Amino acid sequence: MRDLLSGNYAIAEAVRLSRVQLVAAYPITPQTPIYERISEMESQGKLAGKMMRMESEHSAMGACIAASSAGVRVFTATSSQGLALMHEMLHYASGSRVPIVMACVNRVVAVPQAFGSDQTDTLSQRDTGWMQFYCENGQEALDTVIQAYKIAEKTLLPVMIVIDGFFTSHFIEPLDIPDEASVDAFLPQGIIPKRLDINKPAFIGTVVNAEHYSQFRHRTFDDMEKARATIKEVNDEYEARIGRGYGPVEPVNTEDAEIVLVTSGSITSTARVALRSLRSKGYKVGLLKIKAFRPFPVQEVQQALKEVSKIAVVDRNICIGREGIFCQELKAALYPLERRPRVTGYIAGLCGSDVSPEMLEDIVIKTLRNDKEEGLPIWVRKD
Amino acid sequence: MNLQDVEPLTPCARGTTTIFKTGQWSQKKPFYMEKVSPCREACPAGSDIPSFLSFAAEGDFDYALELLLQENPLPCVCGRVCYHPCQTECNRGQFDQEVEIRSLERAIAEFGFAVPKTMSAPGHSPQSIAIIGSGPAGLSCAYFLARFGHKVKIFEKNKEPGGVLRYGIPDYRLPKGVLRKEINRILSLGIDLESGINVDRKMLDNIKSRHDTLFLSIGTWIPRRAGAQNENSKDVLHGLDFLADRNSRGAHRDKKRVVVIGGGDVAVDVARTALRVCARDVKVTMVAPEALDEFPAIPESIKEALEEGIEIIGGYRPSEFKGTESLEYVRLAPAKVDKDPRTGMYRMLPAKGKDLVLDADFAIVAIGQIPDSELFRDGLLDEESHKVYVNEFGMTTAERVYAGGDLIRQRPAVVDAIASGKRAALAIHLGAQACDREEIIPPLRLGAGSSLSMQSYIEEAHMDLKRVVQFSELNTLLFRRTPPYIEKTVSPGARIQGFREVRKGLERVNAVEEAKRCFNCGRCIQCDLCFLLCPDISIIKTGTSRYEVDADYCKGCSICATTCPRHVIEMGDGR
């Protein structure tokens, strides 16, 4: 079925199709329409489960951890300060090995106070042990939420689905909505282990000694590494059943490229337009979309970029004291290559300011002409 | 994924986690220590109010009375006539309204049954003690000494025991039957009573030679005189004489205008008695030098007197009782009362203003009494105050002679008399055991006051007798504001017809409900709040009544101490 949906509503639709049994959330712009839409679904009897309207994001995550421990499929969504407030419970969730799926709609983190998109909120949660998938548009978000449940439940690791605030969350586009039967066949119910048993009480998350601590950490690390294969398998199965799939990265015209533009999130769609324009002008330019941030697709990135001499990374985020966060990650991933490409980082589109195709073309051309190694990121502003 | 595959992924205990002694990281631990309530500190008798009310609140009046009798031999009396300093200090007064402690004391004494416990201390050597006077001080001293196993004999000049309780306080406040029952409970401890014997100086020497110790509690029966002209007129009587002499009451039946001089409890009783025995349409006026709101009598008594139609005038003293054949009027001069900075005693001074003249055919002066000094050898009595000098243990300057009640310098009230008898009894007992009073008695004193706990002498106190719980230290979140249950009274019109008791006492159900209003400040009533709210399950119930802190797991969060409604739990250093 095709329908016109915003990115937020697409996520809500995926939650419905995934037959989520518990939604525990707290509203915050620009995520609130997800919350509202699911609430509406519940009141109309369209939601398979229940919605808990929590007093904070911290509590929302607490409820999700408890319910998931009891074997319940759960969902929550948040943005910005809400995600920051949730921070300690994010560690708690991954340490508890609960398959929670959460939608995060990027928004700047105060101060300064603002509402536009900025990936720093989710990227700040890099080390909490969650998978992070940055989606380009509503369709991808919808498909990825459904996939995420399967990935999370197979690996017992929590997953964040990330979209750009307002660009993706509020833009309405025609989307393909899979039918319920296909989703049910793809995503069976009742496979989350029920760790809470009233007849066999347990204390989950006990105090451990140093040796045990290290063992648990190591085990979680290994399972995240193994998740790379699971992510692929699940995507392949989804593609076979539903007809759409997405890799952890998506290379476009990288085979013969002298320069590759690296993007994530909604800027990728703009970059596709810029790419066509540049190609028509004769530039040998390619595009690499990074979807999976955790686990970071090191091999896929190396594969796509090992022959390229110049790379321009566009970051809608900034790590104060270093550079754009995707740029850092990319550089680290490329470091083992024998012939390392020259990587230039650009900071663009902070707080949801527009990144136009012309700006991206300009970035590519400037990078091509620049033979200097740029130590610091280049801040791109509208003229 | 199966459960057994999941369990190794995350730390999970299905058995026990007690191996991790998480409390070892904490520097703070809660401590249970019961403390003194302000009501108890204020009670001269040292009654353990929060404890006995906790049992009354459960309907266990028998045990409540048993606890009451540990500290006070006269609960039926105090439950009726006490000026209840306990209620003035009640912490609940800062929350809504004070607990009706006096009414509850009466209810417990009426509904409960208990036999006073006898106590035998190790190394006990019984003494024989003679007590002169069977008022509240003498009865109290006899009661505690008899419970310690000493041989006690009371000498009473009147036919019946009770002193001022019997011959001073009228029936409408303290019925004779109630008093008799209460005195019998005391005498049943094996106390000898010889009544109708007027002990003179010679006989006192004789008694002293035949006993180890003397306790003087003869009270004060010589009226203090107003110093007005014509005070000896036949129509002018003096307070206790009027109250005690019930046989000649018929003689006052035609008196229509009565002036009572004095503002204390005796004066109020005189006025109210006059209202009952004089002419049907009598007008009774009370006059005292104090300002109206500073009359020393119990405020409730004054309120009841006003209800009964008695007129009260403050700021005057009598200067002349005038009349030819019989009394015609009383001349009043403006006066005021203040405290002598040198002696600390109240004194009356003239004030500015015009004289007042009141028509009167009968006047009664009730401005206090002094003891019969004939009985005392030189040096025993302080000439200025007319009181027998005693030290902090009730000992007079004479060897083997103790004193208490109105004879000594203290508030002339029933409960203070009881306290003085109790104090002397303990001192006499400790003396008999050759124990160091200086060492034993001061720790038994409650809070900063002088009242002491006999219970804590008998059994080692598991409480801090010096710490008084303040209202600000309570957690009142769980208490609801509820008005007190007030005793019903007979209507003024009905009660002035005779001497039936004015206050009807609380009904049993209401007494239970009123007892529940007590915060039990400083007293653990096993409410279990600490046990239920401890997030680390580190409060352990031990046996029947107490809690213990499991220091291995207590993290010192202080939730128990913060939530304890009664301030029994406090945080302290260490394990």
Coordinates of N, CA and C in Angstrom, one line a residue, chain B residues 382-465:
Chain B
D382 N 11.7 27.7 106.1 CA 12.2 29.0 105.7 C 11.2 30.0 106.0
E383 N 11.7 31.0 106.9 CA 10.8 31.9 107.5 C 10.1 32.8 106.4
E384 N 10.8 33.1 105.4 CA 10.3 34.1 104.4 C 9.2 33.4 103.5
S385 N 9.5 32.2 103.1 CA 8.5 31.6 102.2 C 7.5 30.7 102.9
H386 N 7.7 30.5 104.2 CA 6.9 29.6 105.0 C 7.0 28.2 104.5
K387 N 8.0 27.8 103.8 CA 8.1 26.5 103.2 C 9.3 25.7 103.8
V388 N 9.2 24.4 103.8 CA 10.2 23.6 104.3 C 11.3 23.5 103.3
Y389 N 12.5 23.7 103.7 CA 13.6 23.7 102.7 C 14.0 22.2 102.4
V390 N 14.1 21.9 101.2 CA 14.6 20.5 100.8 C 15.7 20.7 99.7
N391 N 16.5 19.7 99.6 CA 17.5 19.7 98.5 C 16.9 18.9 97.3
E392 N 17.8 18.7 96.3 CA 17.2 18.2 95.0 C 16.7 16.7 95.2
F393 N 16.9 16.1 96.3 CA 16.4 14.7 96.5 C 15.3 14.7 97.5
G394 N 14.8 15.9 97.9 CA 13.7 16.0 98.9 C 14.1 15.9 100.3
M395 N 15.4 16.0 100.6 CA 15.9 15.9 102.0 C 15.8 17.2 102.7
T396 N 15.3 17.2 103.9 CA 15.3 18.5 104.7 C 16.6 18.7 105.3
T397 N 16.7 19.7 106.1 CA 18.0 20.0 106.8 C 18.2 19.0 108.0
A398 N 17.1 18.4 108.4 CA 17.1 17.5 109.5 C 17.5 16.1 109.0
E399 N 18.3 15.4 109.8 CA 18.7 14.1 109.4 C 17.5 13.1 109.4
R400 N 17.5 12.2 108.4 CA 16.5 11.2 108.2 C 15.1 11.8 108.0
V401 N 15.0 13.0 107.7 CA 13.7 13.6 107.4 C 13.6 14.2 106.0
Y402 N 12.6 13.7 105.3 CA 12.3 14.2 103.9 C 11.0 15.0 103.9
A403 N 10.8 15.7 102.9 CA 9.5 16.4 102.8 C 9.0 16.6 101.4
G404 N 7.7 16.8 101.2 CA 7.2 17.0 99.9 C 5.9 17.6 99.9
G405 N 5.3 17.8 98.7 CA 3.9 18.4 98.6 C 4.0 19.9 98.8
D406 N 2.9 20.4 99.3 CA 2.8 21.9 99.4 C 3.7 22.4 100.5
L407 N 4.2 21.5 101.3 CA 5.1 22.0 102.3 C 6.4 22.6 101.7
I408 N 6.8 22.1 100.6 CA 8.1 22.5 100.0 C 7.8 23.6 98.9
R409 N 8.9 24.2 98.5 CA 8.7 25.3 97.6 C 8.6 24.8 96.2
Q410 N 7.4 24.6 95.7 CA 7.1 24.2 94.3 C 5.7 24.5 94.1
R411 N 5.3 24.3 92.8 CA 3.9 24.7 92.5 C 2.9 23.9 93.3
P412 N 2.0 24.5 94.0 CA 1.1 23.8 94.9 C 0.0 23.0 94.1
A413 N 0.4 22.0 93.4 CA -0.5 21.3 92.6 C -0.4 19.8 92.9
V414 N -1.4 19.0 92.5 CA -1.5 17.6 92.8 C -0.3 16.9 92.2
V415 N 0.0 17.1 90.9 CA 1.0 16.3 90.2 C 2.4 16.7 90.7
D416 N 2.6 17.9 91.1 CA 3.9 18.3 91.7 C 4.1 17.6 93.1
A417 N 3.0 17.5 93.8 CA 3.0 16.8 95.1 C 3.4 15.3 94.8
I418 N 2.8 14.7 93.9 CA 3.1 13.3 93.5 C 4.6 13.2 93.2
A419 N 5.1 14.1 92.4 CA 6.5 14.1 91.9 C 7.4 14.2 93.1
S420 N 7.0 15.0 94.1 CA 7.9 15.2 95.3 C 8.0 13.9 96.1
G421 N 6.8 13.3 96.2 CA 6.7 12.0 97.0 C 7.5 10.9 96.3
K422 N 7.5 10.9 95.0 CA 8.2 9.9 94.2 C 9.7 10.1 94.3
R423 N 10.1 11.3 94.2 CA 11.5 11.7 94.3 C 12.1 11.3 95.7
A424 N 11.3 11.6 96.7 CA 11.8 11.3 98.1 C 11.8 9.7 98.2
A425 N 10.8 9.0 97.7 CA 10.8 7.6 97.8 C 12.0 7.0 97.2
L426 N 12.4 7.4 96.0 CA 13.6 6.9 95.4 C 14.8 7.2 96.2
A427 N 14.9 8.5 96.7 CA 16.1 8.9 97.5 C 16.2 8.0 98.7
I428 N 15.0 7.8 99.4 CA 15.0 7.0 100.6 C 15.5 5.6 100.3
H429 N 14.9 5.1 99.2 CA 15.2 3.7 98.8 C 16.7 3.6 98.5
L430 N 17.3 4.5 97.8 CA 18.7 4.4 97.4 C 19.5 4.6 98.7
G431 N 19.1 5.4 99.6 CA 19.8 5.6 100.8 C 19.9 4.3 101.6
A432 N 18.7 3.6 101.6 CA 18.7 2.3 102.3 C 19.6 1.3 101.7
Q433 N 19.8 1.4 100.4 CA 20.7 0.4 99.7 C 22.1 0.9 99.7
A434 N 22.4 2.0 100.4 CA 23.7 2.7 100.4 C 24.2 2.9 99.0
C435 N 23.3 3.3 98.2 CA 23.6 3.7 96.8 C 23.9 5.2 96.7
D436 N 24.6 5.5 95.7 CA 25.0 6.9 95.5 C 23.9 7.6 94.7
R437 N 23.1 8.5 95.4 CA 22.0 9.2 94.8 C 22.5 10.1 93.7
E438 N 23.6 10.8 94.0 CA 24.2 11.7 93.0 C 24.5 11.1 91.7
E439 N 24.8 9.8 91.8 CA 25.2 9.1 90.5 C 23.9 8.5 89.9
I440 N 23.0 8.1 90.6 CA 21.8 7.3 90.1 C 20.7 8.3 89.7
I441 N 20.4 9.2 90.5 CA 19.1 10.0 90.2 C 19.3 11.0 89.0
P442 N 20.3 11.8 88.9 CA 20.4 12.7 87.8 C 20.2 12.1 86.4
P443 N 20.7 10.9 86.1 CA 20.5 10.3 84.8 C 19.0 9.9 84.6
L444 N 18.3 9.8 85.7 CA 16.9 9.3 85.5 C 16.0 10.5 85.2
R445 N 16.5 11.7 85.3 CA 15.7 12.9 85.0 C 15.4 13.0 83.5
L446 N 14.2 13.4 83.2 CA 13.8 13.5 81.8 C 14.0 14.8 81.2
G447 N 14.7 14.8 80.0 CA 15.0 16.0 79.3 C 15.8 16.9 80.2
A448 N 15.5 18.2 80.1 CA 16.2 19.2 80.9 C 15.4 19.5 82.2
G449 N 14.3 18.8 82.4 CA 13.5 19.0 83.6 C 13.9 18.3 84.8
S450 N 13.0 18.3 85.8 CA 13.4 17.7 87.1 C 12.6 16.4 87.3
S451 N 11.6 16.1 86.5 CA 10.8 14.9 86.7 C 11.6 13.7 86.3
L452 N 11.4 12.6 87.0 CA 12.2 11.5 86.8 C 11.4 10.2 86.4
S453 N 12.1 9.3 85.8 CA 11.5 8.1 85.4 C 11.8 6.9 86.3
M454 N 10.8 6.5 87.1 CA 11.0 5.4 88.0 C 11.1 4.1 87.1
Q455 N 10.4 4.0 86.0 CA 10.5 2.9 85.1 C 12.0 2.6 84.7
S456 N 12.6 3.7 84.4 CA 14.0 3.6 83.9 C 15.0 3.2 85.0
Y457 N 14.6 3.5 86.3 CA 15.4 3.0 87.4 C 15.2 1.5 87.6
I458 N 13.9 1.0 87.4 CA 13.6 -0.4 87.6 C 14.2 -1.2 86.5
E459 N 14.0 -0.8 85.3 CA 14.5 -1.6 84.1 C 15.5 -0.6 83.4
E460 N 16.5 -1.1 82.9 CA 17.5 -0.3 82.2 C 16.8 0.3 81.0
A461 N 16.9 1.6 80.8 CA 16.2 2.3 79.8 C 16.9 2.1 78.5
H462 N 16.2 1.6 77.4 CA 16.8 1.6 76.1 C 16.4 2.9 75.4
M463 N 16.5 4.0 76.1 CA 16.2 5.2 75.4 C 17.1 6.3 76.0
D464 N 17.1 7.4 75.2 CA 17.9 8.5 75.6 C 17.0 9.5 76.4
L465 N 17.2 9.4 77.8 CA 16.3 10.2 78.6 C 16.5 11.7 78.5

